[in-house]
């Protein structure tokens, strides 16, 4: 196989490539934030006039809350009753699986193609 | 102006000094060595050399 | 191929005046341990406890051990491959030789992002900790930014000046931070007659049931995230085939101990609802133990753990970036080594402003999720990698520094655990997961159709191995 000689990249091209990568990175991090999609939903369900008993706290727990600076049940009630929402739809689960598997499949396929070129150039064409 | 305000200023100053030191050395290095020398590191060559040592 | 001659005074490939200015081989196994454990130990001081919030106290312990199993597989697989492919860039170089260039490019980016984001998270924590101390001494409204910037600048400077000093620094502060956890455990444990731990009264049933256990896996990874970074030192250790497996496996054992002890002490001192959202749980635990000495010790431990972690992250991210530059995957300008300090100095400099942007501008949980996801994508690559490695070069066809036992069981276990972890991330952070993977898909296409034309083909394959089987 003929040796592949890559073109020499200009200074300008090098800088452009780095900027493209940077923009993509910052985009991946900030776009979910801008769209308000980031973070996990956690909702508190605070009863009226909470007492330590109604929050299900035993005397040892109460003592610890006091030591941590939560002197009365009302101040700790929001922390104690906050729960994550783990409900999800099967459709979104399927979308996620397709995205992950698809990503690895595309990548492995393209990698394999490039890898064969590398091996052919390094060791000569396949003997088989 | 208490101790912590002073610490803030000191931290800014120290960061700036470190930044200047790094950038100065960077410019000095880039101008006193050729690009070929600087980018002459090759993967695996050190490996080949250690093997030679043993053999 | 050799343009250097080992017997020559000027062209020996070693000196600043020879043709080859390479990285310096100066590290021992203790440094490898310090690099691995140093990056991760901060996870014990902050972050792991969110797993308690996601599933309750027992869920966090189960997640801790399952994540421990996941990372034991990672460590074994990594030890085998990296003791054979000993070059800077770690998993990136492995992927390049075993799977293919595009995979390698993706892996290189996982590494750089996982570490740079973790570095930013550490710097944010340093700022938070100093603010806490300021408030305790009666100063409200401290500006955290100068301390965040100083932490990053100082560690970048240390890294710039040479790898031996950098990792010796890591070794000392990591050892102190690890000892602080041990001391906290012994000081509070009933073995020595103390009765501050109240497990019986504080432990509750699983608040979310078994689904919560799955969800907790997400932050269970945080107990160990980064241990795979030991491979980045491959080009700088004196004896990679011996030191890397030793340092990595000793590291994972250290972390398993530290993680379990941390869990044990913390859940015995705090109600799980508080622990699940605490900023600095071990510091809180020391506060609740009622001893001022312990509080000061764990405060110092927290600071040291964050610095050691950020330090290791700068080291690892710059090695990966450097290795990609050297292969022209990225502009070759980054593939330069400092002729005196023998560090990849341009990569170190380039990553400083990026770390600063994220440390000063992005929210902490977003930064952490970005880091965890990049890590998770990397662990999913590892079983694929090792299976192809054993297929293309079966045992005996090349010399391996270490062979991991029971192949392919660890690879299959790792792949299953990664699937569970993806599901755990999906519970609550599904959109970020998809955004993140979209990013990698776009970058992959960009690499395959544009960037790859600047890469020399055969020259990428640098290992002195025979032709892979089946090609």
XYZ file of C-alpha atoms in Angstrom:
654
model
C 0.000 0.000 0.000
C 1.217 3.475 -0.848
C 2.393 5.517 2.066
C -0.054 8.220 2.966
C 1.647 11.609 3.397
C -0.489 14.044 5.322
C -0.572 17.705 4.274
C 1.196 20.139 6.580
C -1.351 22.135 8.481
C -0.979 25.919 8.533
C -0.807 27.889 11.785
C -4.206 29.345 10.999
C -5.705 25.901 10.470
C -4.258 24.666 13.766
C -5.799 27.564 15.646
C -9.174 27.095 13.927
C -9.241 23.430 14.897
C -8.601 24.226 18.538
C -11.320 26.903 18.548
C -13.850 24.508 16.980
C -13.163 21.938 19.707
C -13.454 24.562 22.431
C -16.786 25.871 21.122
C -18.194 22.328 20.989
C -17.080 21.619 24.561
C -18.515 24.785 26.019
C -21.680 24.141 24.019
C -22.119 20.603 25.379
C -21.784 21.940 28.912
C -23.912 25.067 28.669
C -26.683 24.207 26.179
C -28.535 21.887 28.617
C -28.199 24.665 31.204
C -29.670 27.322 28.907
C -32.551 25.062 27.939
C -33.254 24.480 31.620
C -32.858 20.722 31.254
C -29.973 20.279 33.660
C -30.139 18.847 37.114
C -32.346 16.335 38.818
C -35.822 17.095 40.152
C -36.028 17.026 43.921
C -39.247 18.131 45.594
C -39.975 18.666 49.261
C -43.345 17.813 50.777
C -43.408 19.740 54.051
C -46.401 19.062 56.323
C -47.972 21.935 58.238
C -46.581 22.497 61.725
C -44.046 19.687 61.476
C -42.911 18.003 64.665
C -39.895 15.693 64.992
C -42.310 12.779 65.466
C -44.352 13.559 62.370
C -41.094 13.737 60.402
C -40.218 10.270 61.683
C -37.133 11.303 63.630
C -36.111 9.422 66.799
C -34.370 11.115 69.782
C -30.857 10.328 68.528
C -31.627 11.838 65.132
C -33.094 14.921 66.810
C -29.922 15.309 68.857
C -27.833 15.148 65.657
C -30.013 17.698 63.882
C -29.566 20.028 66.848
C -25.790 19.567 66.758
C -25.818 20.338 63.037
C -27.528 23.649 63.728
C -31.185 22.757 63.012
C -32.755 23.744 66.323
C -36.436 23.160 65.502
C -38.345 20.727 63.238
C -39.473 23.480 60.845
C -35.900 24.347 59.812
C -35.018 20.735 58.998
C -38.384 19.724 57.529
C -37.528 20.666 53.966
C -34.293 18.649 54.014
C -35.982 15.650 55.603
C -38.944 15.459 53.250
C -37.121 16.229 49.972
C -37.324 13.268 47.566
C -36.081 12.614 44.043
C -38.552 11.789 41.329
C -37.410 8.565 39.651
C -40.412 8.088 37.378
C -39.471 7.799 33.710
C -41.065 6.794 30.437
C -40.096 3.660 28.542
C -39.823 5.775 25.369
C -37.083 7.973 26.800
C -35.264 4.890 28.085
C -35.351 3.399 24.603
C -34.059 6.666 23.123
C -31.157 6.618 25.541
C -30.244 3.011 24.788
C -30.376 3.677 21.045
C -28.185 6.773 21.427
C -25.523 4.993 23.492
C -25.407 1.792 21.464
C -25.545 3.748 18.214
C -22.689 5.960 19.290
C -20.416 3.030 20.091
C -21.458 1.183 16.935
C -20.643 4.113 14.628
C -17.396 4.763 16.386
C -16.189 1.162 16.338
C -17.082 0.824 12.665
C -15.218 3.950 11.574
C -12.301 3.065 13.860
C -12.047 -0.375 12.324
C -11.860 1.136 8.847
C -9.071 3.515 9.852
C -7.294 0.765 11.782
C -7.114 -1.512 8.731
C -5.379 1.299 6.824
C -2.870 1.738 9.618
C -2.062 -1.979 9.786
C -1.839 -2.292 6.002
C 0.631 0.568 5.815
C 2.656 -0.605 8.807
C 2.922 -4.320 8.008
C 2.153 -4.391 4.279
C -1.023 -5.633 2.607
C -2.875 -8.495 4.179
C -1.411 -11.900 3.399
C -4.707 -13.739 3.548
C -9.638 45.890 55.934
C -9.132 42.758 58.030
C -6.868 39.771 57.586
C -9.156 38.095 55.039
C -9.299 41.146 52.744
C -5.529 41.149 52.851
C -5.467 37.421 52.040
C -7.677 38.001 48.994
C -5.256 40.576 47.636
C -2.292 38.326 48.417
C -3.935 35.436 46.546
C -4.573 37.610 43.476
C -0.978 38.836 43.589
C 0.492 35.353 44.000
C -1.605 34.041 41.091
C -0.410 36.882 38.895
C 3.225 36.290 39.832
C 2.967 32.560 39.044
C 1.258 33.375 35.761
C 4.006 35.788 34.774
C 6.721 33.272 35.708
C 5.128 30.568 33.561
C 4.510 32.815 30.558
C 8.013 34.317 30.698
C 9.628 30.923 30.760
C 7.346 29.743 27.961
C 8.336 32.661 25.694
C 12.007 32.252 26.567
C 11.905 28.521 25.805
C 10.047 28.919 22.530
C 12.483 31.544 21.301
C 15.716 29.816 22.339
C 15.017 26.321 20.970
C 13.945 25.339 17.497
C 10.528 23.831 16.953
C 12.141 20.562 15.764
C 13.936 20.068 19.071
C 10.889 20.933 21.133
C 8.553 18.574 19.321
C 11.063 15.759 18.861
C 9.514 13.497 21.475
C 8.257 10.265 19.890
C 6.080 7.664 21.444
C 7.758 4.324 22.038
C 11.336 5.468 21.423
C 12.182 5.570 25.103
C 10.746 2.092 25.294
C 13.031 0.870 22.539
C 15.995 2.385 24.361
C 15.298 0.705 27.694
C 15.102 -2.584 25.867
C 18.512 -1.897 24.326
C 19.939 -1.193 27.771
C 18.890 -4.574 29.047
C 20.045 -6.436 26.004
C 13.889 4.472 12.324
C 16.280 5.584 15.057
C 17.755 9.031 14.583
C 19.426 8.770 17.955
C 22.301 6.675 19.238
C 22.490 5.595 22.844
C 26.301 5.836 22.915
C 26.480 9.306 21.446
C 27.130 12.270 23.706
C 24.763 14.621 21.917
C 22.234 12.474 20.123
C 21.386 10.013 22.862
C 17.734 10.980 22.949
C 18.100 12.000 26.572
C 19.614 15.431 26.756
C 18.259 18.849 25.936
C 20.754 19.111 23.073
C 20.010 15.786 21.470
C 17.502 15.359 18.711
C 14.990 13.894 21.063
C 13.615 15.773 24.008
C 11.381 13.293 25.771
C 9.666 13.010 29.097
C 11.851 12.038 32.032
C 11.787 8.559 33.601
C 12.049 9.350 37.284
C 8.987 7.952 39.064
C 8.642 4.896 41.288
C 5.627 2.780 42.324
C 4.854 5.102 45.268
C 4.369 7.971 42.857
C 2.000 5.873 40.770
C 0.017 5.110 43.922
C 0.006 8.803 44.840
C -1.160 9.808 41.380
C -4.039 7.315 41.397
C -5.156 7.672 45.007
C -4.425 11.406 45.077
C -6.892 12.134 42.296
C -9.606 10.008 43.834
C -9.337 10.494 47.575
C -11.147 13.833 47.348
C -14.219 11.759 46.428
C -14.243 10.495 50.025
C -14.152 14.064 51.343
C -16.980 15.345 49.159
C -19.389 14.100 46.527
C -19.837 10.382 47.387
C -22.489 11.290 49.940
C -24.918 12.385 47.205
C -25.324 8.621 46.717
C -26.825 8.570 50.213
C -29.293 11.247 49.113
C -30.191 9.282 45.998
C -30.967 6.000 47.731
C -30.399 6.046 51.483
C -27.528 4.879 53.683
C -27.562 1.168 52.780
C -27.920 1.990 49.089
C -24.733 4.046 49.320
C -22.871 1.076 50.825
C -24.141 -1.320 48.172
C -23.234 1.235 45.486
C -19.828 1.645 47.121
C -19.082 -2.060 46.827
C -20.516 -2.533 43.366
C -18.601 0.505 42.162
C -15.585 -1.015 43.936
C -16.081 -4.185 41.909
C -16.395 -2.108 38.738
C -13.147 -0.330 39.496
C -11.348 -3.530 40.483
C -12.137 -4.771 36.976
C -10.966 -1.436 35.571
C -7.723 -1.664 37.547
C -6.997 -5.261 36.495
C -7.725 -4.647 32.830
C -5.807 -1.401 32.858
C -2.840 -2.999 34.557
C -2.544 -5.662 31.905
C -2.909 -3.389 28.905
C -0.876 -0.494 30.216
C 2.004 -2.614 31.471
C 2.290 -3.650 27.824
C 1.448 -0.338 26.122
C 3.606 1.901 28.305
C 3.317 5.385 26.839
C 2.028 8.778 27.892
C -1.608 9.125 26.990
C -2.603 5.917 28.790
C -5.925 4.604 27.515
C -5.638 6.888 24.494
C -2.485 5.102 23.331
C -4.043 1.727 24.123
C -7.063 2.541 21.980
C -4.837 3.706 19.146
C -2.970 0.424 19.020
C -5.846 -1.908 19.722
C -9.161 -0.491 18.508
C -8.426 2.273 16.022
C -7.744 5.986 15.564
C -11.283 7.342 15.968
C -11.800 5.420 19.194
C -8.454 6.735 20.383
C -9.470 10.306 19.652
C -12.684 9.858 21.634
C -10.862 8.219 24.523
C -8.336 11.063 24.563
C -11.161 13.550 24.856
C -12.864 11.530 27.628
C -9.616 11.685 29.562
C -8.998 15.387 29.070
C -12.581 16.344 29.943
C -12.966 13.996 32.894
C -9.774 15.354 34.438
C -10.153 19.023 33.552
C -13.715 19.071 34.909
C -12.605 17.275 38.055
C -9.821 19.831 38.447
C -12.393 22.644 38.159
C -14.623 20.931 40.738
C -11.670 20.658 43.109
C -10.792 24.323 42.732
C -14.426 25.252 43.470
C -14.236 23.128 46.632
C -11.024 24.856 47.739
C -12.828 28.195 47.433
C -15.824 26.833 49.366
C -13.627 25.445 52.149
C -11.689 28.695 52.593
C -14.975 30.584 52.690
C -16.246 28.212 55.410
C -13.132 28.843 57.492
C -13.524 32.604 56.980
C -17.139 32.454 58.172
C -16.087 30.447 61.244
C -13.621 33.214 62.126
C -16.295 35.842 61.665
C -15.686 37.177 58.147
C -18.775 37.211 55.913
C -18.769 37.664 52.148
C -15.309 36.419 51.215
C -14.463 36.611 47.517
C -13.659 32.969 46.658
C -12.302 33.677 43.182
C -8.699 34.622 44.084
C -8.302 31.352 45.992
C -9.743 29.293 43.139
C -7.382 30.996 40.693
C -4.414 30.647 43.029
C -5.016 26.910 43.523
C -5.036 26.317 39.760
C -2.083 28.614 39.037
C 0.068 27.144 41.800
C -0.526 23.559 40.699
C -0.023 24.454 37.035
C 3.306 26.025 37.957
C 4.298 22.947 39.951
C 3.411 20.709 37.017
C 5.282 22.982 34.642
C 8.448 22.713 36.737
C 8.739 18.940 36.602
C 6.962 15.702 37.269
C 9.072 14.410 40.162
C 8.415 17.390 42.444
C 4.751 17.401 41.405
C 4.082 13.799 42.317
C 6.250 13.877 45.431
C 4.063 16.752 46.587
C 1.009 14.626 45.761
C 2.471 11.678 47.661
C 2.951 13.688 50.859
C -0.443 15.399 50.913
C -2.301 12.242 49.837
C -0.678 10.270 52.638
C -1.759 12.930 55.133
C -5.328 13.031 53.816
C -5.579 9.211 53.915
C -4.172 9.106 57.465
C -6.795 11.666 58.508
C -9.563 9.241 57.490
C -7.896 6.396 59.414
C -7.461 8.589 62.507
C -11.103 9.690 62.354
C -12.180 6.048 62.154
C -10.055 4.912 65.090
C -10.965 7.929 67.222
C -14.698 7.319 66.807
C -14.802 3.534 66.588
C -16.124 1.494 69.511
C -12.987 -0.669 69.353
C -11.308 1.986 71.471
C -14.256 2.571 73.761
C -15.754 5.591 72.026
C -19.535 5.676 71.836
C -20.239 8.535 69.436
C -21.336 6.259 66.577
C -25.099 5.615 66.648
C -25.723 3.264 63.769
C -28.647 1.463 65.368
C -30.621 4.670 65.867
C -29.664 6.436 62.649
C -29.992 3.731 60.010
C -33.315 3.524 58.192
C -34.838 1.266 55.540
C -34.253 2.036 51.885
C -36.301 5.208 51.288
C -36.653 4.593 47.548
C -36.584 0.821 47.583
C -34.242 -1.024 45.227
C -34.615 1.569 42.471
C -32.776 3.926 44.824
C -29.906 1.453 45.025
C -29.566 1.578 41.250
C -29.773 5.371 41.263
C -27.067 5.555 43.917
C -24.615 3.871 41.521
C -24.302 7.213 39.736
C -22.479 8.832 42.611
C -21.077 5.523 43.836
C -18.578 5.964 40.998
C -17.377 9.097 42.744
C -15.714 6.973 45.470
C -13.121 5.845 42.908
C -13.329 8.060 39.815
C -9.851 8.742 38.452
C -7.891 5.673 39.654
C -7.406 4.736 35.992
C -5.262 7.873 35.659
C -2.193 5.979 36.879
C -1.579 4.902 33.292
C -0.803 8.467 32.243
C 2.506 8.217 34.077
C 3.613 5.282 31.927
C 6.266 7.238 30.065
C 7.715 8.694 33.254
C 8.035 5.702 35.589
C 11.368 3.937 35.771
C 9.930 0.463 35.379
C 6.431 0.591 33.885
C 5.875 -3.139 33.617
C 6.311 -3.522 37.382
C 5.419 -0.162 38.886
C 2.133 0.445 37.058
C 0.302 -2.758 38.055
C 1.679 -2.494 41.585
C 0.740 1.171 42.055
C -2.689 0.780 40.477
C -3.725 -2.340 42.388
C -2.376 -0.971 45.694
C -4.317 2.188 44.899
C -7.660 0.442 44.406
C -7.182 -1.463 47.678
C -6.436 1.763 49.530
C -9.582 3.310 48.110
C -11.813 0.347 48.974
C -10.660 0.673 52.581
C -11.025 4.449 52.658
C -14.486 4.362 51.036
C -15.876 1.771 53.441
C -14.454 3.512 56.525
C -15.804 6.875 55.340
C -19.253 5.414 54.851
C -19.168 3.699 58.243
C -18.189 6.798 60.206
C -20.478 9.218 58.375
C -23.705 7.210 58.533
C -23.051 6.592 62.226
C -22.959 10.312 62.920
C -25.536 11.977 60.659
C -29.168 11.409 59.652
C -29.133 10.296 56.021
C -31.289 13.220 54.863
C -28.562 15.634 55.979
C -25.664 13.507 54.745
C -27.248 13.206 51.297
C -26.748 16.893 50.570
C -23.748 17.808 52.753
C -20.950 19.813 51.093
C -18.039 18.423 53.100
C -19.310 15.257 54.891
C -16.078 14.119 56.555
C -15.537 17.597 57.945
C -19.118 17.522 59.300
C -18.475 14.090 60.807
C -15.402 15.427 62.601
C -17.465 18.362 63.845
C -20.097 15.995 65.269
C -17.490 13.819 66.954
C -17.032 16.688 69.396
C -13.246 16.945 69.097
C -11.634 20.195 67.917
C -8.408 18.408 67.021
C -10.299 16.024 64.719
C -12.123 18.954 63.128
C -8.873 20.764 62.314
C -7.312 17.529 61.040
C -10.219 16.736 58.716
C -10.325 20.350 57.532
C -6.680 20.082 56.527
C -7.391 16.654 55.066
C -10.141 18.117 52.875
C -7.869 20.884 51.620
C -5.009 18.466 50.903
C -7.291 15.973 49.176
C -8.641 18.631 46.817
C -5.149 19.906 46.023
C -3.766 16.416 45.433
C -6.669 15.678 43.147
C -6.378 18.876 41.118
C -2.645 18.272 40.909
C -3.067 14.768 39.524
C -5.737 15.999 37.119
C -3.446 18.646 35.623
C -0.774 15.992 35.255
C -3.067 13.477 33.557
C -5.058 15.854 31.341
C -1.885 17.466 30.009
C -0.289 14.051 29.254
C -3.341 12.990 27.266
C -3.522 16.314 25.393
C 0.220 16.134 24.731
C 0.014 12.591 23.392
C -2.754 13.571 20.971
C -0.749 16.583 19.810
C 2.315 14.397 19.263
C 0.294 12.177 16.920
C -1.214 15.209 15.104
C -4.706 14.240 16.328
C -4.588 17.762 17.668
C -2.360 20.536 16.329
C 1.210 19.278 16.597
C 2.195 22.442 18.451
C 0.945 20.761 21.651
C 3.360 17.855 21.259
C 6.277 19.849 22.643
C 8.364 18.910 25.679
C 10.130 21.512 27.781
C 13.879 21.018 27.176
C 14.859 21.717 30.786
C 11.904 20.604 32.920
C 10.922 17.773 30.540
C 7.203 18.353 30.873
C 4.538 18.802 28.152
C 4.546 22.488 28.969
C 2.349 23.826 26.173
C -0.456 21.419 27.031
C -0.198 22.404 30.687
C -0.437 26.093 29.802
C -3.305 25.591 27.355
C -5.473 23.723 29.854
C -5.116 26.405 32.571
C -7.583 28.939 31.101
C -10.035 26.124 30.291
C -10.002 24.913 33.882
C -10.463 28.527 34.996
C -13.487 29.065 32.717
C -15.258 26.069 34.216
C -14.138 26.666 37.813
C -15.323 30.279 37.772
C -18.295 30.027 35.430
C -20.139 26.698 35.674
C -22.230 25.221 38.522
C -20.571 22.436 40.508
C -23.097 19.643 39.908
C -22.995 20.235 36.144
C -19.204 20.083 36.186
C -19.241 16.866 38.241
C -21.792 15.211 35.956
C -19.706 16.094 32.895
C -16.721 14.498 34.594
C -18.570 11.334 35.674
C -20.080 10.836 32.207
C -16.739 11.140 30.463
C -15.358 8.609 32.937
C -18.257 6.239 32.347
C -17.830 6.348 28.562
C -14.192 5.488 29.129
C -14.976 2.478 31.354
C -17.353 1.205 28.694
C -14.506 1.339 26.218
C -12.188 -0.730 28.443
C -13.859 -4.164 28.171
C -14.105 -3.743 24.382
C -10.454 -2.810 24.421
C -9.224 -5.767 26.436
C -11.293 -8.319 24.526
C -9.835 -7.051 21.230
C -6.369 -6.974 22.796
C -6.516 -10.645 23.744
C -7.928 -11.541 20.332
C -5.419 -9.622 18.216
C -2.428 -10.546 20.361
C -3.184 -13.775 22.277
C -1.182 -14.593 25.410
C 2.338 -15.540 24.476
C 2.469 -13.564 21.235
C 3.850 -10.480 23.001
C 5.403 -9.894 26.406
C 2.953 -8.601 29.002
C 4.049 -7.007 32.276
C 0.962 -8.355 34.031
C -1.827 -10.740 32.998
C -5.180 -10.299 34.666
C -6.883 -13.533 35.779
C -10.199 -15.070 34.663
C -10.416 -13.315 31.283
C -13.069 -12.545 29.992
C -15.021 -12.487 33.280
C -13.761 -9.052 34.442
C -14.531 -7.570 31.035
C -18.089 -8.915 31.000
C -18.703 -7.863 34.615
C -17.374 -4.393 33.829
C -19.623 -4.072 30.791
C -22.720 -5.062 32.807
C -21.860 -2.657 35.630
C -21.387 0.136 33.080
C -24.874 -0.602 31.765
C -26.260 -0.265 35.301
C -24.350 2.967 35.814
C -25.733 4.389 32.551
C -29.228 3.585 33.799
C -28.433 5.265 37.136
C -27.300 8.420 35.345
C -30.423 8.232 33.211
C -32.523 8.438 36.401
C -32.395 12.186 36.859
C -29.655 13.227 34.440
C -30.910 11.749 31.156
C -30.755 15.002 29.200
C -27.140 15.639 30.090
C -26.322 12.107 29.048
C -27.840 12.626 25.607
C -26.264 16.117 25.254
C -22.911 14.663 26.150
C -23.107 11.797 23.677
C -24.329 14.171 20.938
C -21.173 16.143 21.597
C -19.005 13.065 21.134
C -20.883 12.046 17.978
C -20.333 15.478 16.384
C -16.687 15.535 17.427
C -16.193 12.009 16.054
C -17.578 12.987 12.658
C -15.403 16.099 12.655
C -12.358 13.963 13.414
C -13.086 11.261 10.868
C -13.897 13.567 7.966
C -11.603 16.523 8.648
C -8.943 16.183 11.287
C -7.707 12.685 10.448
C -6.183 13.824 7.144
C -3.307 15.443 9.086
C -2.380 12.184 10.795
C 0.386 9.949 9.493
C -0.986 6.438 9.200
C 1.640 3.808 10.029
C 3.650 6.141 12.263
C 0.900 6.057 14.881
C 1.587 2.416 15.563
C 4.726 2.632 17.667
C 4.769 -0.591 19.675
C 7.302 -3.235 18.620
C 4.565 -5.839 18.197
C 3.909 -8.375 15.444
C 1.006 -8.002 13.049
C -2.345 -8.337 14.883
C -4.163 -11.612 14.173
C -6.936 -11.380 11.624
C -5.540 -8.368 9.755
